[in-house]
C-alpha positions as CSV (number, residue, x, y, z in Angstrom):
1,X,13.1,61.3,7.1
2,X,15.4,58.6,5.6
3,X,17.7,57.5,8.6
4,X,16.9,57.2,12.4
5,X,19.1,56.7,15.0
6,X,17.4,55.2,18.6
7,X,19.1,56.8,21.5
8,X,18.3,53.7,24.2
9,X,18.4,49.9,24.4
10,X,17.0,46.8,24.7
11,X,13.4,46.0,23.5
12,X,12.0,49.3,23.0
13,X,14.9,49.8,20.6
14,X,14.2,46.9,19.0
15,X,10.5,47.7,18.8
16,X,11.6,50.6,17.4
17,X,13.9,50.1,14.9
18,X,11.0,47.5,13.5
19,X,8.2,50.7,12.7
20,X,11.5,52.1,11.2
21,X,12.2,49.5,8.7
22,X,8.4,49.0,8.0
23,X,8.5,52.2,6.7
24,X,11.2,51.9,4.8
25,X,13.6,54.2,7.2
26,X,17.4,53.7,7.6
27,X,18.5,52.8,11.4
28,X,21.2,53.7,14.2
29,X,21.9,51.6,17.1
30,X,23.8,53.4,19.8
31,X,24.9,50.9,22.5
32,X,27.0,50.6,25.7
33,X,30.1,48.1,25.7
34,X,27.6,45.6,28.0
35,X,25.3,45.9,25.1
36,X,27.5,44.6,22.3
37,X,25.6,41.5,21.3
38,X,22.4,42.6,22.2
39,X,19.6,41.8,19.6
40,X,18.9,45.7,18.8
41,X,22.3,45.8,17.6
42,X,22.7,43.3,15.0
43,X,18.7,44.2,13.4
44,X,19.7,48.0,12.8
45,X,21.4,48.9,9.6
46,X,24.6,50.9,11.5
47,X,25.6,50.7,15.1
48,X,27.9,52.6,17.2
49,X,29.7,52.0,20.7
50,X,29.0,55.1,22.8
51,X,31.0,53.8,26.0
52,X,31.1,51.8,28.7
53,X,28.4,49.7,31.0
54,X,27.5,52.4,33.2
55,X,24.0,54.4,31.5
56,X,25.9,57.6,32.7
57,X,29.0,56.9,30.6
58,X,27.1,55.8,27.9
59,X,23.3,56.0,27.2
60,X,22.8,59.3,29.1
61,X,25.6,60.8,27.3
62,X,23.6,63.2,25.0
63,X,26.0,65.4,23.3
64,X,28.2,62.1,22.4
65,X,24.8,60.9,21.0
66,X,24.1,63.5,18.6
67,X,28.3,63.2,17.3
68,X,27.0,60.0,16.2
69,X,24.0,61.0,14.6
70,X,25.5,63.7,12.8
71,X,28.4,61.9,11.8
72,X,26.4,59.3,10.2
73,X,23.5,61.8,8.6
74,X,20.7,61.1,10.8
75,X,17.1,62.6,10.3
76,X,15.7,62.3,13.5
77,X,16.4,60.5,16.9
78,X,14.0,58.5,19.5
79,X,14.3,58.5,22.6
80,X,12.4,55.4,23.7
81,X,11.3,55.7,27.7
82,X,13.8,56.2,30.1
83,X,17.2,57.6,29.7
84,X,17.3,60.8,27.9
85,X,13.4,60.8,26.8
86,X,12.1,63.2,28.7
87,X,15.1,65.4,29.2
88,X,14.0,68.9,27.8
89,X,18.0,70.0,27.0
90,X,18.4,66.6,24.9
91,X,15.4,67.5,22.9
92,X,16.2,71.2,22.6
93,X,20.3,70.2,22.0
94,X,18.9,67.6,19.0
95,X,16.9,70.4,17.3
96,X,20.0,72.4,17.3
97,X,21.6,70.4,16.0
98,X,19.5,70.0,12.7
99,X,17.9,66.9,14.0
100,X,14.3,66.0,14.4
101,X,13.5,65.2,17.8
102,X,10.7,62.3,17.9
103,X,8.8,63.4,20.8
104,X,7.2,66.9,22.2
105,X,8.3,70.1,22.2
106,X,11.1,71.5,25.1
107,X,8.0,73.4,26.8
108,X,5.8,70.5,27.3
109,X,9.3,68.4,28.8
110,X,9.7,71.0,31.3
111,X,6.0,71.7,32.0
112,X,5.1,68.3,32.5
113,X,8.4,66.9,33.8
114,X,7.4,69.1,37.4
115,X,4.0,67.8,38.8
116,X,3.7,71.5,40.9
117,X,4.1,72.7,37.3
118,X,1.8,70.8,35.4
119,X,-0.9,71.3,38.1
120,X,-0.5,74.6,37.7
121,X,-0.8,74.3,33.3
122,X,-3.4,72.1,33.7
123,X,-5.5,74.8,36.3
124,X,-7.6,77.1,33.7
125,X,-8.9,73.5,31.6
126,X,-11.5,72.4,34.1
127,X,-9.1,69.5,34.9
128,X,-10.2,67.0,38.3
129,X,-7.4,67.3,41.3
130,X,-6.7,65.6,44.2
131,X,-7.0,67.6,47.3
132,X,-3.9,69.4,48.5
133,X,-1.8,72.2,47.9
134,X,-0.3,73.2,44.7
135,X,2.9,74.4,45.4
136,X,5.9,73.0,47.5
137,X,6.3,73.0,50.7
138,X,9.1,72.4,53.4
139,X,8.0,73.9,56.4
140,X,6.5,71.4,59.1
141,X,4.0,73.5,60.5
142,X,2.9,74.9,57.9
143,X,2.5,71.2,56.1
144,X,0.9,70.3,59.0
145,X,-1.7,72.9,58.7
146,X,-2.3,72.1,55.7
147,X,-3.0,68.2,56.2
148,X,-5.5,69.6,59.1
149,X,-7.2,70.9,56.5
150,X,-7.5,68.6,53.9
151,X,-7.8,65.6,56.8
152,X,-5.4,62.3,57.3
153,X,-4.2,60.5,56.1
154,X,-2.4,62.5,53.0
155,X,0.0,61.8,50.8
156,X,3.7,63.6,50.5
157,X,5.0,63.9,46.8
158,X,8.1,64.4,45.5
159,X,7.6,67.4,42.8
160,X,10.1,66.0,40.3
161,X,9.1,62.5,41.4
162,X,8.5,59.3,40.0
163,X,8.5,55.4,40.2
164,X,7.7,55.9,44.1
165,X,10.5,57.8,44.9
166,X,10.2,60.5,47.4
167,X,6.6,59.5,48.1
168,X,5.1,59.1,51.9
169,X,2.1,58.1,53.1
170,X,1.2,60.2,56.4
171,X,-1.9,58.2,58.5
172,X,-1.6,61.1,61.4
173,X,0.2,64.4,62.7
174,X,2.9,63.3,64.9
175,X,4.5,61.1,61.6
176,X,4.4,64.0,59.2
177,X,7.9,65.7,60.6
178,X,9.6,62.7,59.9
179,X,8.1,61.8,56.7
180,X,8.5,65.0,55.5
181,X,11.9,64.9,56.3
182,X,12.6,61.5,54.6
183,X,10.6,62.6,51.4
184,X,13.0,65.4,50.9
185,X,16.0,64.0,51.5
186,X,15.1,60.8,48.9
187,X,14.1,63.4,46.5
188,X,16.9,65.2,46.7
189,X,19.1,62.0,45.8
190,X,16.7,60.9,43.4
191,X,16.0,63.9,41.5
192,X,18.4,66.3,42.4
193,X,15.5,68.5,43.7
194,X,13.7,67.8,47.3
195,X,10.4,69.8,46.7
196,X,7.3,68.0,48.2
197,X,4.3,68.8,47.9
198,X,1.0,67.1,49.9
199,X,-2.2,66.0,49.1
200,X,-5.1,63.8,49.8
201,X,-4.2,60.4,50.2
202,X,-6.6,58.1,48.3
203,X,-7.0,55.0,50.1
204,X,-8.4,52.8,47.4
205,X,-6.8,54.1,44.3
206,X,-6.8,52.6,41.0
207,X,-4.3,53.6,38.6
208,X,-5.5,54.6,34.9
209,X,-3.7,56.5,32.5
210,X,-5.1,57.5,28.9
211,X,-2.9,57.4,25.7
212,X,-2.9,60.6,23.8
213,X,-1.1,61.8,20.3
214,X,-1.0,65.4,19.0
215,X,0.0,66.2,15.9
216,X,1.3,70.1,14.8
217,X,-2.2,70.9,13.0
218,X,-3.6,71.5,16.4
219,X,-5.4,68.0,16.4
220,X,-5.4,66.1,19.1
221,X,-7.3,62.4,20.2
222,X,-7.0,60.4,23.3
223,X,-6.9,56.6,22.2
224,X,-8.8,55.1,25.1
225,X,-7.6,54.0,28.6
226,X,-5.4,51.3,29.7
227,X,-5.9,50.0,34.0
228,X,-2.4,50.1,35.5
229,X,-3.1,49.6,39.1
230,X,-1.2,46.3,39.8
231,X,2.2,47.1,40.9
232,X,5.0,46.5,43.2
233,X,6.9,49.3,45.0
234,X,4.7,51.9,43.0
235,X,6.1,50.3,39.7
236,X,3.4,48.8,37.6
237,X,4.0,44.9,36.0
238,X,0.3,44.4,34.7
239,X,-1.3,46.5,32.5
240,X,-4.7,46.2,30.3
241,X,-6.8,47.8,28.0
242,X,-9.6,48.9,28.5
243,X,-10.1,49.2,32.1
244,X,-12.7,46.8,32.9
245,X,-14.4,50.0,35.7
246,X,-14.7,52.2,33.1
247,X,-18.3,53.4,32.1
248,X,-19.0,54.8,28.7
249,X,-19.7,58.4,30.4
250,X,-16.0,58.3,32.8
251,X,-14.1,57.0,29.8
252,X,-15.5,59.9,27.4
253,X,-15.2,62.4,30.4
254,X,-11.6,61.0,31.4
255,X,-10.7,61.0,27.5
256,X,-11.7,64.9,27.3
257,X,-10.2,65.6,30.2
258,X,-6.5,64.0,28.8
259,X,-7.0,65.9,25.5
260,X,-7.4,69.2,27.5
261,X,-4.2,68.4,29.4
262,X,-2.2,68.5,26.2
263,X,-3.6,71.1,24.7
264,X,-2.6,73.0,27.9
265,X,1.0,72.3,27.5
266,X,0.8,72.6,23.9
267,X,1.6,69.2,23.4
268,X,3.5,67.3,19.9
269,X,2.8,63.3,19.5
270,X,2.4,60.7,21.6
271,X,2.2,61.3,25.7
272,X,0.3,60.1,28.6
273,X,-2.2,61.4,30.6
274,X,-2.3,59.5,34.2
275,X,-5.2,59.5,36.7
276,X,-6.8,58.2,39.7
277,X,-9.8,56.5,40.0
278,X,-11.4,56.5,43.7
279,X,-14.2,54.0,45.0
280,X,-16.2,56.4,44.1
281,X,-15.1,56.6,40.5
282,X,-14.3,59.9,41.0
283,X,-11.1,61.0,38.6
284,X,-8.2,62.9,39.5
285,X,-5.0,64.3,37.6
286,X,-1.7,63.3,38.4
287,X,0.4,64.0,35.6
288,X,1.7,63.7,31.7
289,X,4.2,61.5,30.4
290,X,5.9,63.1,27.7
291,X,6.8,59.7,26.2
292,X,6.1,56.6,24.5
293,X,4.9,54.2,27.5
294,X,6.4,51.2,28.3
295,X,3.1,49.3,27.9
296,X,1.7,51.3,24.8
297,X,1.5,47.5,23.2
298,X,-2.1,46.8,25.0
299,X,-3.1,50.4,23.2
300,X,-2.1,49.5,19.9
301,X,-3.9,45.9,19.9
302,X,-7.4,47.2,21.2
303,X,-7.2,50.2,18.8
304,X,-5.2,48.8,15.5
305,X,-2.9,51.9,15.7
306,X,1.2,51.7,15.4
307,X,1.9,54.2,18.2
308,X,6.1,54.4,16.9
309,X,4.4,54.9,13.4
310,X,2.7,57.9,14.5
311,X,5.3,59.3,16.3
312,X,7.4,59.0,13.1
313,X,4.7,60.8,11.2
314,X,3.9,63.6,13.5
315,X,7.5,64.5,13.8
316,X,7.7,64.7,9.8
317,X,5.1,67.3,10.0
318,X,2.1,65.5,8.7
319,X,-1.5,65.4,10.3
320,X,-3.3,62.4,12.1
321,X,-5.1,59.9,9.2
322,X,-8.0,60.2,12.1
323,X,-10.3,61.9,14.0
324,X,-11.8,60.9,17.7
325,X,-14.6,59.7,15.7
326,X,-12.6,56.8,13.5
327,X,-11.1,55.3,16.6
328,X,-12.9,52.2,19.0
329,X,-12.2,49.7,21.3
330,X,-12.0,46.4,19.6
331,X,-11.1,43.8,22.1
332,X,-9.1,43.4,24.9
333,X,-5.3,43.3,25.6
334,X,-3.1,42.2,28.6
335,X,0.3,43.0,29.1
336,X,2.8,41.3,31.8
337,X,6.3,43.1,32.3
338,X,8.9,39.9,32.6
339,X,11.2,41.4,35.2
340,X,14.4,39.7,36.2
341,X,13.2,39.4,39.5
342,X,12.8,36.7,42.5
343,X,9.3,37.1,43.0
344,X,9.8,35.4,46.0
345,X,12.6,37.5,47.9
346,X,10.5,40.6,47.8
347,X,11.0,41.1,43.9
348,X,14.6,41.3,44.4
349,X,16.8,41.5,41.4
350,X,17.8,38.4,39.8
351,X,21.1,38.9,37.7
352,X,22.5,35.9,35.6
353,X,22.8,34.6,32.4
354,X,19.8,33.2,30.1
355,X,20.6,29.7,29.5
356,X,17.5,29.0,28.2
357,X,15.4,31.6,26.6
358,X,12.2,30.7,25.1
359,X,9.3,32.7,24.8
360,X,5.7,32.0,23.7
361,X,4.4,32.2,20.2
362,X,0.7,31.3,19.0
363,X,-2.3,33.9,17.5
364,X,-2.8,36.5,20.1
365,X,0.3,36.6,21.6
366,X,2.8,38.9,21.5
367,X,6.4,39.1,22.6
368,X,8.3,42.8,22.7
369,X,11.8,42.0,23.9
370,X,16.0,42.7,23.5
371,X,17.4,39.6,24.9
372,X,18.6,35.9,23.2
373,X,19.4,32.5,24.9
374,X,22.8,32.8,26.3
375,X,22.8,36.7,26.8
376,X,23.8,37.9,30.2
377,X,21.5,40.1,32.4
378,X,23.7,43.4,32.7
379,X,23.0,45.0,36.5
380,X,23.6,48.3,35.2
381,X,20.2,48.9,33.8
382,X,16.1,48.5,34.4
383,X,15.7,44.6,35.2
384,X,12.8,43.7,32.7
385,X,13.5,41.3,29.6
386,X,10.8,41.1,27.8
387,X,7.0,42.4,27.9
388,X,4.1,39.6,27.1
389,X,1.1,40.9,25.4
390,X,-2.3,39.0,24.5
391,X,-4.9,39.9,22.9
392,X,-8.8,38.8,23.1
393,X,-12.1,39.1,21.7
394,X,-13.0,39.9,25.5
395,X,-11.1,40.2,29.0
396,X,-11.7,37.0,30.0
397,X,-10.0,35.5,26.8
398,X,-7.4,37.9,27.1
399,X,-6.3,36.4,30.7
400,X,-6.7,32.9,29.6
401,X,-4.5,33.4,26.5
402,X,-1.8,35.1,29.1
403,X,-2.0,32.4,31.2
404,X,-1.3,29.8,28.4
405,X,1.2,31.8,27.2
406,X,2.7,32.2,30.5
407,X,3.2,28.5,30.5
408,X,4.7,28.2,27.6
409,X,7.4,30.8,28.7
410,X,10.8,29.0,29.3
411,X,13.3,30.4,31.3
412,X,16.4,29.2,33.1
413,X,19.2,30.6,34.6
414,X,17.5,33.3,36.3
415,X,14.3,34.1,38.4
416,X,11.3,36.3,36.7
417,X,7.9,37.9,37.4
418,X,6.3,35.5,35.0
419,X,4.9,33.2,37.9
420,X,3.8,36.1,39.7
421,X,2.1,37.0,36.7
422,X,0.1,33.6,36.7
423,X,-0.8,34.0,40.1
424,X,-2.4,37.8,39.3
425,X,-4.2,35.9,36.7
426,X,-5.7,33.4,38.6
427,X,-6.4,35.3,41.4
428,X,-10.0,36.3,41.9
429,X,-9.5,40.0,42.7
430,X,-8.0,40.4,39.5
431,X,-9.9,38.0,37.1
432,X,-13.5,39.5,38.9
433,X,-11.9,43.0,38.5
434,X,-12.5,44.5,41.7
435,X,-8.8,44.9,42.8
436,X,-7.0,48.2,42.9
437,X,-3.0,49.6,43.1
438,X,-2.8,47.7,47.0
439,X,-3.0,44.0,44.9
440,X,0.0,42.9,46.0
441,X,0.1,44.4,49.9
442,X,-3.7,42.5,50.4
443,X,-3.4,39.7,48.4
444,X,0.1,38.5,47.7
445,X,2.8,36.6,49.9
446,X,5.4,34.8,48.4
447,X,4.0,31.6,50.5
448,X,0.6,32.2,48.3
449,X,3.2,31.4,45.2
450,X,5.3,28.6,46.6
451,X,2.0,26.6,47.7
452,X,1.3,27.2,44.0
453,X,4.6,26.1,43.2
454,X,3.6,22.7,45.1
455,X,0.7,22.4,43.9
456,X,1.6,22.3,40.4
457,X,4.3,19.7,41.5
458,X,1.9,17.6,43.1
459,X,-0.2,17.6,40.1
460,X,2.6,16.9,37.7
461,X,3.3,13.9,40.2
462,X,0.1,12.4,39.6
463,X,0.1,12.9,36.0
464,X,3.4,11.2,35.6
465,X,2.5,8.1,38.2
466,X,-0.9,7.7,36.3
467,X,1.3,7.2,33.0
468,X,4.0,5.1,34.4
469,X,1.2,2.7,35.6
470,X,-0.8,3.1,32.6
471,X,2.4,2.1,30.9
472,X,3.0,-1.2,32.9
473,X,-0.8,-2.5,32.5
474,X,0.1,-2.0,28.7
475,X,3.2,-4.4,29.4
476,X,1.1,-7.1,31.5
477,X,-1.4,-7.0,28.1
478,X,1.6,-7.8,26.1
């Protein structure tokens, strides 16, 4: 494989493109016309305007995408997350087309990319499952039944679902006609499909996914765990490695468990297997990701193991360097997603232009993103700039190296999640562990933030009086 091209954007082009180079392997930048300047442009060795702002006149456009890469001799293309990465006709159209596709087979796309579908792949491996009923479901008396059975409150799921979408929380029987109604009718604009299906709602749920790769020797090894459970609008923004919940026993059990669920869609590289974790540590499947995560960074730190590297490999045919055996946690790793968002108007988009841009740097700290001072934020894409990462010996160094590096984060010209992220950090939910994915609707407000905001302000006043007079009894001395 001598020449890649990376069919998406931003910082996970970028972070790309870097494995790429590493290993000595040409690159391709594809990018829209709001894109032209963008960093993952100008580090990639050819680059190629695939049309306008809008994703679906530009980065969702497969066939123009594999023009391109055929036109300039391409070996294999990566999808990234998002966009076309888990869409089972792009991968199947790239292999056509002579190309290596970096990612898994069409089968495991389509099998996993339906979460009625994967329940039912996943049935004969002795896989955990939340309550409910494994097909969909549209009927309301029939749903309604079936909640009466499992017992309120449950939980209505889009089947092609994600990111929240199509999702409803039912606390008792006269709500479920409407929420059943609403679910389908989001799902249908979302997804272009409005099956539900319900399940036991898990009132206390945290959110832990485990990081697998598969190689086409029939090996396959989960590379630990990473916690995922604080979000905002079902969205996560902090994630961590290891979870710090986690016995020995549920991490080996959860970590079996993951492996089977690739092996039962016959999985190829890297995907993820996502759970939930009850009060009870109890573990139950929710589905595969049949991509690179957005915050496989905290993997990679704890474990010492380029994720984009392996991808590469498996996708050239060879077999993992390593069994389960080889691989441990060393450390621990912290990642904050730097939205551009008002953290305190509800976490509403914050559109604008950088006009200053600079982000941390110091041992331990790492900094994935696709943006320079002066760029613009484009509205036609997923908000987040940037994604901070630290690393420490143990959690607790982890969070105070995020919150120094937080600090040393500077941004103007447009509102971010980085304070928020401070405020997870000090918050003693989060720092004692015992928080779960309802962090935000129990502990945050954005009056919690601005009394921080003042806070800090009134300290910084102090500071500065206590120079100024420090500086005028220096005067009098004189």
């Amino acid at each position: 494989m001598q020449k890649i091209l990376v069919a998406n954007r931003g910082e996970i082009a970028l972070r790309v493109m870097r494995t790429a180079k590493k290993m000595g392997i040409k690159t391709v930048a594809v990018f829209s016309e709001a894109d032209r300047n963008s960093p993952h442009v100008t580090f990639a060795d050819e680059a190629v305007c695939i049309g306008p702002a809008p994703s679906n006149q530009s980065y969702l456009l497969g066939d123009k995408i594999i023009e391109v890469a055929k036109e300039l001799g391409v070996d294999g293309i990566h999808p990234g997350y998002g966009f076309l990465s888990e869409n089972a006709a792009f991968g199947e159209a790239v292999a056509k087309a002579g190309i290596v596709f970096i990612g898994p087979k069409t089968h495991a796309i389509e099998v996993m990319g339906s979460k009625l579908a994967a329940k039912e792949a996943v049935k004969a491996y002795d896989i955990p499952m939340v309550p409910g009923i494994d097909e969909a479901v549209t009927d309301v008396e029939y749903a309604s039944k079936v909640a009466k059975e499992i017992g309120y409150p449950i939980l209505i799921k889009a089947s092609a679902g994600g990111g929240g979408k199509g999702m409803r929380v039912v606390e008792k029987e006269a709500d479920i006609k409407e929420q059943m109604q609403r679910a389908i009718s989001e799902a249908e604009s979302a997804f272009g499909d409005g099956s539900v299906f319900i399940e036991k709602y898990v009132g206390s749920p945290r959110h832990i996914e485990i990081q697998v790769l598969a190689d086409a020797h029939g090996n396959v090894v989960h590379l630990f765990e990473r916690e995922c459970s604080v979000q905002r609008r079902h969205q996560k923004v902090v994630e961590e490695a290891p979870s710090s919940v986690l016995t020995p026993e549920i991490r080996k059990a959860m970590g079996a468990a993951a492996v089977r669920v690739a092996k039962a869609c016959d999985y190829l590289g890297a995907g993820t297997v996502e759970f939930l974790l009850d009060e009870n540590k109890n573990f139950y499947f929710l589905e595969m990701n049949t991509r690179l995560q957005v915050e496989h960074p905290v993997t990679e730190l704890i474990t010492g193991i380029d994720l984009v590297e392996q991808q590469i490999k498996i996708a050239r045919g060879e077999e993992l360097s390593f069994t389960q055996e080889d691989l441990q946690i060393n450390g621990h790793a912290l990642e904050l997603r730097v939205y551009a968002e008002d953290p305190l108007d509800n976490f509403a988009p914050s559109i604008g232009v950088l006009e200053v841009y600079q982000h941390p740097q110091g041992a331990n700290i790492r900094v994935d993103d696709g943006f320079e001072e002066g760029m613009e934020i484009p509205i036609y894409y997923d908000p987040m700039i940037a994604k901070l990462i630290t690393y420490g010996n143990t959690r607790e160094e982890a969070i105070e190296v995020m919150k120094q590096a937080i600090s040393g984060y500077k941004v103007k010209g447009i509102e971010t999640t980085l304070p928020f992220g401070k405020f997870v950090c000090e918050h003693e939910a989060f720092t004692s562990g015992n928080f779960d994915t309802h962090f935000v609707k129990k502990y945050y407000t954005p009056e919690l933030l601005e009394a921080g905001y003042e806070k800090e302000a009134k300290i910084a006043a102090q500071v500065a009086l206590q120079q100024y007079l420090k500086e005028q009894r220096i005067l009098k001395t004189c």
